[in-house]
Each structure stands twice: as structure tokens, then as C-alpha cells.
Amino acid sequence: VFQKWVNREISNFDYLIQLNTMAGRTYNDLAQYPVFPWILRDYTSEELDLNNPAVFRDLSKPIGVVNEKNAKTVKEKYMSFFRYENFEDPLGMIDKFHYGTHYSNAAGVMHYLIRVEPFTTLHIQLQSGRFDCADRQFHSIPATWQALMDNPNDVKELIPEFFYFPEFLENQNGFNLGQLQMSKEVVNDVVLPKWAHSPEDFIYKHRKALESEYVSAHLHEWIDLIFGYKQRGPAAVEALNVFY
């Protein structure tokens, strides 16, 4: 599979799906759901220029430190994380870590897929029988990216659906997802980047971005973090990539 990918005989999407499968990730387990990278960082321009490297996320860094400002906080937390995380560890059994949460977990999958069943029902069960507060829901792609940039504790990567499944961006079932506290805006369909004119257009351009020359040249750097040698040990510490 690797050689086929290097020779460009299979797409980046197919290679990532196969890597996830080899790593034991599956659509049948929300706790081990396939994980895909955030690949763009431009969610505000009117047009998306895939020939401009500046529109892409730095794939060599974990999502928690793509914003350079967060790197200092994350390093400090690692050096003195008991103070930061209020951890009780009298026996000294817990290894130090940069992030107390994870880039892929069941709650994150339900977060993204809240508008489609069975994830809607699973989300409601997780929230003790009701929808979570509207401000915490997945309601806007630009706002979700901005939250990642502002908050080093938010480290969710993406799921494969962002590259092929426009329906998850629409509230086709008409669920009452509440309204945002500040703007009073009703949460309905997911707010798209300005450069996307419809959910289908978003998926088309996002998939095109995944298969772009820039991502093809740098995707291995992200794979090293998630599936490769930067997952643990000194390489993970140096890459600010140690998870609880």
C-alpha cells in the first residue's frame, strides 16, 4: 500500500483510510473511529486558492500547536502538568503529557455527526437525554477552526465524512439544536467557509485540497504524528505530541 501511495497509484484519501484500517480504527467503534487531518487553515476567504501554500495547515505539527502561540502553554504544561491538570498522582504513576484530551474520541465523532442518526440519539444519550448547549455544538466550520487556534486544550482532528458526506452538514431532520447565547442565532445547518457555496461544494473543494500537491508532499508528516514514530518516546516529546 505504501509503495502504491508513493507512486501515486492510490489517492491520499484511500491511503489514509487504509492506514486507519491497519491501525485498528473502524466505523464500528466510536472510540476507535477513523481519524483524518485538518488540512486547511483558510476558512474566511471568498475564494480558496489551492496553489497558495499559506491556505494549508502545517501538517508537521499536532493540531494543538498549529497556532505558535499555543506551543508555549503546551510546553509549560508538560514541564509542570500536575499543577495545570490538578492531577492527584501520589505514586508518580502517570507519565507526563502535553494534552489531557485526545485528537479522536467518541464524543468528538458524535459532535461532528450530531445532525445524522444514529449519532443524534447517541449524542442525546451522552447528554442525559437532551441536546448539549448550542454554543458547544458543531455549528460552524470557521468557528470550529478558530476555537482550535485559540484553545490548546481543543485538539480534535477531523473524520473522513468531511471529505465525502455533505449530508452531515445539513439539518435535514429538522432537529431543534437551540440558539447561540451571544448572537441568538438559531443552530441549524453547519455554517460553511465563505469559499463554499453549498455542502456539496465544500466537500468537493475540501477533497480537492486533500489531493492537492501541497498535501501530497506533506501528508507523511502528519502520519508520523498519528500513526508513526512521533507517537511516543523522545520524538513525541520533541514534537509536542504526548497524549494522556
XYZ file of N, CA and C in Angstrom:
732
model
N 0.839 -1.203 0.000
C 0.000 0.000 0.000
C 0.873 1.251 0.000
N 1.904 1.253 0.852
C 2.782 2.419 0.942
C 3.415 2.740 -0.408
N 3.919 1.696 -1.064
C 4.584 1.912 -2.345
C 3.614 2.437 -3.395
N 2.389 1.908 -3.363
C 1.365 2.392 -4.301
C 1.102 3.877 -4.075
N 1.046 4.272 -2.791
C 0.787 5.682 -2.465
C 1.948 6.561 -2.932
N 3.170 6.101 -2.655
C 4.360 6.856 -3.081
C 4.367 7.022 -4.596
N 3.945 5.987 -5.294
C 3.915 6.035 -6.761
C 2.677 6.742 -7.313
N 1.855 7.273 -6.393
C 0.623 7.987 -6.764
C -0.375 7.090 -7.517
N -0.370 5.831 -7.149
C -1.337 4.909 -7.757
C -2.639 4.879 -6.964
N -2.583 5.301 -5.697
C -3.815 5.465 -4.914
C -3.845 6.885 -4.346
N -5.029 7.362 -4.076
C -5.202 8.751 -3.623
C -4.809 8.901 -2.158
N -4.642 10.144 -1.730
C -4.368 10.418 -0.321
C -5.523 9.918 0.555
N -6.747 10.117 0.062
C -7.925 9.661 0.819
C -7.861 8.147 1.029
N -7.619 7.409 -0.044
C -7.579 5.947 0.058
C -6.453 5.481 0.978
N -5.312 6.147 0.884
C -4.176 5.760 1.729
C -4.501 5.979 3.211
N -5.136 7.111 3.517
C -5.498 7.388 4.914
C -6.517 6.365 5.436
N -7.491 6.016 4.596
C -8.479 5.003 5.003
C -7.773 3.672 5.298
N -6.841 3.301 4.434
C -6.145 2.022 4.631
C -5.251 2.063 5.875
N -4.607 3.201 6.115
C -3.792 3.343 7.325
C -4.648 3.200 8.581
N -5.812 3.866 8.575
C -6.727 3.766 9.713
C -7.133 2.316 9.962
N -7.427 1.599 8.874
C -7.838 0.195 8.995
C -6.705 -0.650 9.578
N -5.487 -0.428 9.081
C -4.334 -1.191 9.584
C -4.058 -0.876 11.054
N -4.417 0.343 11.479
C -4.201 0.747 12.873
C -5.331 0.272 13.785
N -6.303 -0.473 13.217
C -7.393 -0.998 14.028
C -8.546 -0.031 14.206
N -8.526 1.062 13.449
C -9.640 2.016 13.534
C -10.769 1.559 12.616
N -12.000 1.804 13.046
C -13.143 1.277 12.300
C -14.381 2.131 12.529
N -15.242 2.198 11.531
C -16.523 2.902 11.663
C -17.426 2.223 12.706
N -17.103 0.993 13.084
C -17.950 0.246 14.020
C -17.649 0.545 15.483
N -16.646 1.374 15.746
C -16.264 1.674 17.137
C -16.006 3.172 17.265
N -16.906 3.871 17.953
C -16.757 5.326 18.078
C -15.470 5.712 18.802
N -14.985 4.831 19.676
C -13.758 5.133 20.424
C -12.505 4.909 19.573
N -12.665 4.222 18.441
C -11.531 3.979 17.520
C -11.958 4.337 16.101
N -12.638 5.458 15.968
C -13.175 5.882 14.672
C -12.027 6.348 13.778
N -12.148 6.180 12.468
C -11.086 6.682 11.576
C -10.817 8.172 11.810
N -9.557 8.543 11.775
C -9.166 9.932 12.023
C -8.496 10.502 10.768
N -8.878 11.720 10.405
C -8.317 12.431 9.257
C -7.812 13.788 9.730
N -6.885 14.387 8.995
C -6.328 15.667 9.460
C -7.136 16.888 9.018
N -7.098 17.928 9.849
C -7.413 19.261 9.345
C -6.326 19.571 8.314
N -6.711 19.960 7.124
C -5.671 20.212 6.112
C -5.603 21.673 5.687
N -6.667 22.423 5.941
C -6.694 23.838 5.555
C -6.656 24.732 6.789
N -6.250 25.977 6.581
C -6.404 26.939 7.671
C -7.111 28.213 7.209
N -7.489 28.240 5.939
C -8.212 29.402 5.409
C -9.698 29.067 5.300
N -10.468 29.599 6.253
C -11.920 29.370 6.234
C -12.682 30.682 6.105
N -11.960 31.747 5.714
C -12.589 33.078 5.673
C -12.538 33.751 4.296
N -11.639 33.304 3.412
C -11.522 33.955 2.100
C -12.748 33.668 1.229
N -13.009 34.569 0.305
C -14.114 34.370 -0.649
C -13.795 33.240 -1.625
N -12.513 33.131 -1.978
C -12.069 32.074 -2.899
C -10.975 31.263 -2.215
N -10.908 29.978 -2.534
C -9.882 29.108 -1.968
C -8.831 28.850 -3.046
N -7.620 29.344 -2.812
C -6.540 29.196 -3.795
C -5.623 28.051 -3.379
N -5.813 26.881 -3.978
C -5.039 25.700 -3.586
C -3.602 25.729 -4.118
N -3.278 26.758 -4.888
C -1.883 26.906 -5.327
C -1.076 27.737 -4.338
N -1.746 28.252 -3.301
C -1.076 29.086 -2.310
C -0.814 28.262 -1.043
N 0.464 27.981 -0.731
C 0.773 27.156 0.452
C 0.208 27.742 1.756
N -0.022 29.052 1.778
C -0.487 29.707 3.009
C -1.900 29.291 3.417
N -2.663 28.680 2.509
C -4.038 28.283 2.875
C -4.058 26.935 3.612
N -2.896 26.248 3.646
C -2.859 24.920 4.251
C -2.354 24.956 5.690
N -2.857 24.040 6.487
C -2.385 23.851 7.856
C -0.975 23.246 7.820
N -0.156 23.548 8.813
C 1.167 22.946 8.929
C 0.990 21.505 9.413
N 1.179 20.554 8.518
C 0.910 19.149 8.836
C 2.015 18.502 9.681
N 3.097 19.236 9.920
C 4.180 18.660 10.731
C 3.931 18.850 12.223
N 2.903 19.627 12.575
C 2.636 19.911 13.994
C 1.290 19.338 14.424
N 1.205 18.851 15.673
C -0.104 18.445 16.189
C -1.058 19.638 16.141
N -2.351 19.366 15.989
C -3.327 20.441 15.831
C -3.312 21.407 17.023
N -2.955 20.903 18.209
C -2.935 21.759 19.403
C -1.903 22.861 19.366
N -0.880 22.723 18.517
C 0.174 23.751 18.451
C 0.387 24.277 17.035
N -0.611 24.090 16.167
C -0.521 24.694 14.832
C -0.429 26.216 14.984
N -1.156 26.732 15.973
C -1.001 28.143 16.322
C 0.196 28.251 17.268
N 1.236 28.920 16.798
C 2.505 29.027 17.525
C 2.298 29.519 18.965
N 1.280 30.378 19.152
C 1.037 30.939 20.492
C 0.735 29.849 21.520
N 0.130 28.762 21.064
C -0.249 27.691 21.995
C 0.942 26.822 22.413
N 2.004 26.842 21.615
C 3.134 25.937 21.862
C 3.760 26.192 23.237
N 3.879 27.464 23.615
C 4.495 27.823 24.902
C 3.669 27.235 26.053
N 2.344 27.418 25.987
C 1.451 26.898 27.024
C 1.581 25.385 27.130
N 1.609 24.721 25.979
C 1.670 23.259 25.952
C 2.999 22.759 26.527
N 4.097 23.446 26.205
C 5.414 23.071 26.753
C 5.430 23.235 28.269
N 4.883 24.358 28.735
C 4.858 24.629 30.183
C 4.034 23.576 30.909
N 2.908 23.212 30.295
C 2.036 22.214 30.910
C 2.785 20.891 31.071
N 3.564 20.541 30.061
C 4.316 19.288 30.119
C 5.332 19.317 31.259
N 5.984 20.472 31.441
C 7.019 20.587 32.466
C 6.432 20.551 33.876
N 5.212 21.088 34.028
C 4.631 21.141 35.381
C 3.152 20.777 35.331
N 2.848 19.644 34.710
C 1.453 19.379 34.372
C 0.584 19.026 35.565
N 1.151 18.624 36.707
C 0.298 18.324 37.859
C -0.365 19.593 38.353
N 0.376 20.702 38.259
C -0.179 21.985 38.668
C -1.301 22.401 37.715
N -1.103 22.148 36.432
C -2.081 22.570 35.411
C -3.342 21.721 35.438
N -3.148 20.413 35.565
C -4.273 19.496 35.379
C -4.920 19.081 36.697
N -4.368 19.593 37.830
C -4.867 19.208 39.159
C -4.885 17.686 39.326
N -3.830 17.047 38.865
C -3.792 15.598 38.948
C -3.343 15.149 40.330
N -4.067 14.177 40.861
C -3.638 13.521 42.084
C -2.878 12.269 41.656
N -1.579 12.274 41.883
C -0.782 11.120 41.454
C 0.314 10.861 42.489
N -0.086 10.487 43.733
C 0.902 10.338 44.803
C 1.970 9.284 44.509
N 1.631 8.286 43.686
C 2.597 7.218 43.407
C 3.497 7.548 42.217
N 3.212 8.659 41.559
C 4.022 9.035 40.402
C 3.890 8.064 39.244
N 2.676 7.524 39.054
C 2.460 6.503 38.020
C 2.080 7.100 36.666
N 1.578 8.319 36.675
C 1.090 8.905 35.416
C 2.244 9.586 34.693
N 2.456 9.196 33.449
C 3.504 9.843 32.654
C 3.073 11.253 32.291
N 4.054 12.109 32.128
C 3.752 13.492 31.728
C 3.146 13.520 30.329
N 2.336 14.537 30.061
C 1.704 14.634 28.746
C 1.478 16.100 28.375
N 1.302 16.338 27.078
C 1.004 17.691 26.591
C -0.493 17.967 26.576
N -1.290 16.918 26.320
C -2.736 17.100 26.144
C -3.495 16.096 27.008
N -4.432 16.590 27.794
C -5.221 15.724 28.657
C -6.424 15.130 27.953
N -6.664 15.579 26.730
C -7.752 15.029 25.919
C -7.121 14.432 24.650
N -7.940 14.027 23.688
C -7.389 13.284 22.558
C -7.863 13.849 21.224
N -7.099 13.594 20.159
C -7.460 14.111 18.830
C -8.604 13.320 18.200
N -8.950 12.179 18.801
C -10.043 11.358 18.263
C -10.706 10.620 19.412
N -11.993 10.877 19.648
C -12.714 10.129 20.675
C -14.195 10.072 20.315
N -14.946 9.255 21.051
C -16.358 9.028 20.726
C -17.162 10.313 20.777
N -16.921 11.139 21.797
C -17.674 12.393 21.931
C -17.408 13.308 20.740
N -16.176 13.304 20.244
C -15.819 14.135 19.086
C -16.530 13.691 17.817
N -16.644 12.384 17.638
C -17.351 11.843 16.464
C -18.825 12.251 16.519
N -19.440 12.088 17.696
C -20.849 12.483 17.859
C -21.021 13.984 17.674
N -20.018 14.736 18.099
C -20.035 16.197 17.952
C -20.176 16.577 16.479
N -19.346 15.991 15.636
C -19.377 16.314 14.208
C -20.633 15.786 13.512
N -21.107 14.626 13.942
C -22.187 13.949 13.221
C -23.553 14.106 13.902
N -23.696 15.120 14.737
C -24.912 15.299 15.547
C -26.193 15.381 14.716
N -26.086 15.806 13.452
C -27.301 16.004 12.638
C -27.793 14.734 11.957
N -27.029 13.664 12.038
C -27.456 12.421 11.369
C -27.536 11.263 12.363
N -28.568 10.452 12.191
C -28.706 9.258 13.031
C -27.730 8.173 12.563
N -27.285 7.299 13.481
C -27.712 7.182 14.883
C -26.981 8.115 15.841
N -26.155 9.009 15.288
C -25.300 9.827 16.146
C -26.097 10.845 16.957
N -27.228 11.295 16.391
C -28.081 12.227 17.129
C -28.544 11.586 18.436
N -29.078 10.393 18.327
C -29.574 9.683 19.510
C -28.440 9.389 20.492
N -27.285 8.997 19.978
C -26.134 8.720 20.848
C -25.697 9.982 21.585
N -25.704 11.112 20.876
C -25.344 12.394 21.498
C -26.321 12.718 22.635
N -27.618 12.545 22.371
C -28.642 12.855 23.383
C -28.474 11.936 24.598
N -28.162 10.677 24.357
C -27.923 9.750 25.478
C -26.706 10.207 26.299
N -25.663 10.633 25.599
C -24.453 11.104 26.286
C -24.749 12.330 27.143
N -25.680 13.170 26.674
C -26.014 14.405 27.377
C -27.225 14.235 28.305
N -27.436 13.028 28.794
C -28.506 12.747 29.765
C -29.892 13.098 29.250
N -30.138 12.793 27.968
C -31.499 12.897 27.461
C -31.865 14.190 26.771
N -30.881 15.035 26.467
C -31.199 16.285 25.756
C -29.987 16.691 24.920
N -30.195 17.656 24.011
C -29.060 18.187 23.247
C -28.179 19.024 24.169
N -26.892 18.989 23.908
C -25.967 19.842 24.658
C -26.274 21.308 24.349
N -25.806 22.201 25.202
C -25.957 23.649 24.994
C -25.473 24.018 23.584
N -26.235 24.864 22.896
C -25.989 25.183 21.476
C -24.564 25.683 21.233
N -24.021 26.470 22.167
C -22.680 27.046 21.966
C -21.590 25.984 21.902
N -21.857 24.838 22.484
C -20.842 23.776 22.472
C -21.024 22.831 21.291
N -22.040 23.038 20.492
C -22.292 22.137 19.373
C -21.481 22.541 18.139
N -21.380 21.586 17.233
C -20.721 21.849 15.952
C -21.695 22.641 15.078
N -21.478 23.946 15.010
C -22.432 24.770 14.258
C -21.783 25.562 13.129
N -20.438 25.607 13.097
C -19.755 26.416 12.082
C -18.350 25.882 11.863
N -17.972 25.665 10.604
C -16.607 25.208 10.319
C -15.583 26.304 10.625
N -15.796 27.566 10.167
C -14.832 28.617 10.527
C -14.694 28.797 12.045
N -15.803 28.735 12.782
C -15.748 28.926 14.241
C -15.035 27.757 14.923
N -15.214 26.547 14.384
C -14.544 25.369 14.955
C -13.036 25.496 14.786
N -12.608 25.932 13.602
C -11.173 26.136 13.364
C -10.637 27.233 14.291
N -11.364 28.319 14.435
C -10.913 29.420 15.281
C -10.765 28.964 16.734
N -11.705 28.129 17.192
C -11.633 27.606 18.564
C -10.365 26.772 18.765
N -9.997 25.987 17.741
C -8.755 25.203 17.811
C -7.540 26.121 17.929
N -7.568 27.222 17.202
C -6.442 28.148 17.215
C -6.333 28.883 18.563
N -7.474 29.113 19.197
C -7.484 29.880 20.450
C -7.249 29.015 21.682
N -7.565 27.738 21.582
C -7.587 26.899 22.772
C -6.693 25.670 22.615
N -5.534 25.635 23.288
C -4.625 24.488 23.143
C -5.189 23.193 23.726
N -6.303 23.290 24.478
C -6.907 22.071 25.036
C -7.889 21.418 24.065
N -8.219 22.125 22.990
C -9.117 21.560 21.973
C -8.243 20.997 20.851
N -8.197 19.687 20.745
C -7.241 19.079 19.797
C -7.920 18.089 18.842
N -9.217 18.319 18.572
C -9.940 17.390 17.686
C -9.438 17.482 16.249
N -9.067 16.347 15.696
C -8.812 16.290 14.259
C -10.158 16.016 13.570
N -10.141 15.704 12.291
C -11.385 15.509 11.542
C -11.726 14.025 11.419
N -12.882 13.771 10.815
C -13.310 12.408 10.499
C -13.456 12.322 8.975
N -13.454 11.123 8.406
C -13.463 11.005 6.936
C -14.655 11.687 6.269
N -15.785 11.779 6.984
C -17.004 12.348 6.395
C -16.793 13.760 5.853
N -15.821 14.484 6.383
C -15.535 15.845 5.911
C -15.070 15.862 4.450
N -14.793 14.682 3.914
C -14.264 14.600 2.553
C -15.196 13.893 1.573
N -16.380 13.439 2.064
C -17.265 12.766 1.101
C -18.751 12.817 1.434
N -19.148 13.366 2.559
C -20.529 13.185 3.024
C -21.199 14.528 3.327
N -21.687 15.236 2.283
C -22.238 16.578 2.515
C -23.443 16.606 3.456
N -24.183 15.493 3.529
C -25.421 15.472 4.324
C -25.189 15.761 5.808
N -23.985 15.450 6.315
C -23.779 15.661 7.754
C -23.686 17.151 8.109
N -23.581 17.985 7.085
C -23.518 19.436 7.298
C -24.902 20.082 7.266
N -25.928 19.281 6.983
C -27.290 19.823 6.872
C -28.195 19.232 7.953
N -29.062 20.059 8.477
C -30.017 19.599 9.488
C -31.287 19.101 8.780
N -31.123 18.028 7.986
C -32.236 17.536 7.156
C -33.384 16.990 8.004
N -33.085 16.571 9.222
C -34.119 16.020 10.098
C -34.831 17.099 10.918
N -34.416 18.349 10.757
C -35.095 19.451 11.443
C -34.993 19.393 12.959
N -33.857 18.941 13.489
C -33.692 18.888 14.939
C -33.633 20.300 15.528
N -34.207 20.450 16.705
C -34.132 21.736 17.412
C -32.840 21.759 18.215
N -31.818 22.405 17.651
C -30.481 22.396 18.252
C -30.228 23.629 19.115
N -31.271 24.446 19.323
C -31.134 25.605 20.202
C -30.573 26.817 19.501
N -30.205 27.852 20.282
C -29.621 29.061 19.697
C -28.408 29.512 20.501
N -27.500 30.182 19.809
C -26.261 30.637 20.439
C -26.572 31.750 21.441
N -25.868 31.741 22.558
C -26.175 32.687 23.633
C -25.920 34.135 23.239
N -24.771 34.396 22.634
C -24.394 35.781 22.347
C -25.198 36.360 21.185
N -25.196 35.665 20.049
C -25.800 36.219 18.829
C -27.285 35.880 18.702
N -27.763 34.946 19.537
C -29.159 34.456 19.456
C -29.447 33.741 18.131
N -28.388 33.443 17.390
C -28.537 32.752 16.103
C -29.003 31.312 16.340
N -30.016 30.888 15.582
C -30.528 29.517 15.713
C -29.545 28.554 15.042
N -29.195 27.484 15.732
C -28.287 26.476 15.167
C -29.095 25.555 14.256
N -28.723 25.523 12.984
C -29.444 24.698 12.014
C -28.422 23.954 11.148
N -28.317 24.291 9.863
C -27.241 23.723 9.040
C -25.899 24.271 9.534
N -24.823 23.533 9.278
C -23.492 23.997 9.666
C -23.095 25.194 8.795
N -22.579 26.243 9.432
C -22.095 27.417 8.698
C -20.806 27.026 7.977
N -20.765 27.300 6.680
C -19.631 26.892 5.840
C -18.634 28.036 5.680
N -17.413 27.737 5.255
C -16.478 28.811 4.888
C -17.057 29.642 3.742
N -16.621 30.894 3.628
C -17.153 31.759 2.564
C -16.908 31.179 1.175
N -15.817 30.443 1.030
C -15.490 29.917 -0.309
C -16.341 28.715 -0.717
N -17.172 28.211 0.190
C -18.042 27.070 -0.140
C -19.475 27.554 -0.310
N -20.072 27.270 -1.465
C -21.409 27.796 -1.771
C -22.532 26.838 -1.378
N -22.170 25.607 -0.991
C -23.153 24.607 -0.571
C -22.371 23.494 0.122
N -23.047 22.610 0.863
C -22.327 21.473 1.452
C -21.581 20.645 0.398
N -22.231 20.449 -0.753
C -21.581 19.669 -1.831
C -20.313 20.376 -2.330
N -20.398 21.712 -2.434
C -19.250 22.496 -2.894
C -18.119 22.431 -1.868
N -18.484 22.459 -0.578
C -17.458 22.327 0.467
C -16.731 20.996 0.341
N -17.512 19.912 0.221
C -16.909 18.572 0.136
C -16.015 18.463 -1.104
N -16.507 18.984 -2.221
C -15.733 18.930 -3.480
C -14.391 19.650 -3.318
N -14.430 20.870 -2.768
C -13.189 21.657 -2.633
C -12.277 21.092 -1.544
N -12.886 20.583 -0.483
C -12.099 20.018 0.618
C -11.374 18.753 0.157
N -12.072 17.942 -0.622
C -11.447 16.716 -1.160
C -10.343 17.084 -2.154
N -10.602 18.123 -2.938
C -9.587 18.597 -3.890
C -8.332 19.064 -3.133
N -8.564 19.725 -1.996
C -7.452 20.187 -1.166
C -6.659 18.995 -0.624
N -7.369 17.942 -0.217
C -6.711 16.743 0.313
C -5.805 16.100 -0.735
N -6.232 16.170 -1.985
C -5.450 15.549 -3.069
C -4.486 16.524 -3.735
N -4.353 17.712 -3.168
C -3.506 18.747 -3.790
C -2.025 18.385 -3.690
N -1.244 19.089 -4.454
C 0.207 18.857 -4.470
C 0.822 19.135 -3.094
N 0.371 20.209 -2.452
C 0.926 20.568 -1.134
C 0.695 19.440 -0.126
N -0.550 18.958 -0.042
C -0.860 17.916 0.939
C -0.129 16.619 0.581
N -0.061 16.288 -0.695
C 0.662 15.075 -1.110
C 2.124 15.122 -0.654
N 2.700 16.319 -0.655
C 4.113 16.464 -0.278
C 4.325 16.479 1.236
N 3.272 16.776 2.008
C 3.452 16.946 3.462
C 2.638 15.983 4.324
N 1.783 15.181 3.709
C 0.897 14.314 4.491
C 1.674 13.335 5.371
N 2.849 12.901 4.899
C 3.646 11.950 5.693
C 4.019 12.529 7.053
N 4.121 13.875 7.144
C 4.499 14.494 8.418
C 3.393 14.296 9.461
N 2.153 14.418 9.025
C 1.017 14.184 9.929
C 0.904 12.696 10.268
N 1.151 11.849 9.288
C 1.096 10.396 9.515
C 2.127 9.985 10.574
N 3.302 10.613 10.562
C 4.312 10.331 11.598
C 3.774 10.617 12.997
N 2.982 11.685 13.125
C 2.434 12.072 14.428
C 1.352 11.107 14.907
N 0.484 10.683 13.992
C -0.708 9.917 14.382
C -0.466 8.407 14.330
N 0.254 7.958 13.313
C 0.443 6.513 13.115
C 1.916 6.090 13.209
N 2.831 7.035 13.261
C 4.237 6.697 13.103
C 5.103 6.923 14.331
N 6.371 7.227 14.085
C 7.376 7.198 15.154
C 7.275 8.369 16.121
N 6.468 9.379 15.802
C 6.326 10.515 16.726
C 5.161 10.339 17.705
N 4.641 9.118 17.812
C 3.529 8.871 18.747
C 3.998 8.791 20.189
N 5.214 8.311 20.406
C 5.679 8.147 21.787
C 7.196 8.247 21.840
N 7.719 8.316 23.074
C 9.157 8.404 23.245
C 9.673 9.821 23.014
N 11.001 9.973 22.930
C 11.620 11.300 22.773
C 11.108 12.065 21.553
N 10.820 11.357 20.454
C 10.336 12.037 19.240
C 8.976 12.688 19.492
N 8.127 12.027 20.286
C 6.806 12.585 20.617
C 6.954 13.800 21.523
N 7.854 13.725 22.488
C 8.081 14.865 23.401
C 8.561 16.074 22.605
N 9.516 15.835 21.725
C 10.072 16.939 20.926
C 9.013 17.548 19.999
N 8.116 16.713 19.500
C 7.078 17.184 18.573
C 5.852 17.775 19.295
N 5.910 17.832 20.652
C 4.756 18.296 21.463
C 3.522 17.439 21.144
N 3.748 16.124 21.181
C 2.711 15.199 20.692
C 2.445 14.070 21.697
N 2.542 14.384 23.013
C 2.309 13.349 24.028
C 0.895 13.529 24.590
N 0.103 12.456 24.505
C -1.293 12.483 24.972
C -1.437 11.631 26.225
N -2.376 12.040 27.075
C -2.635 11.296 28.313
C -3.047 9.875 27.984
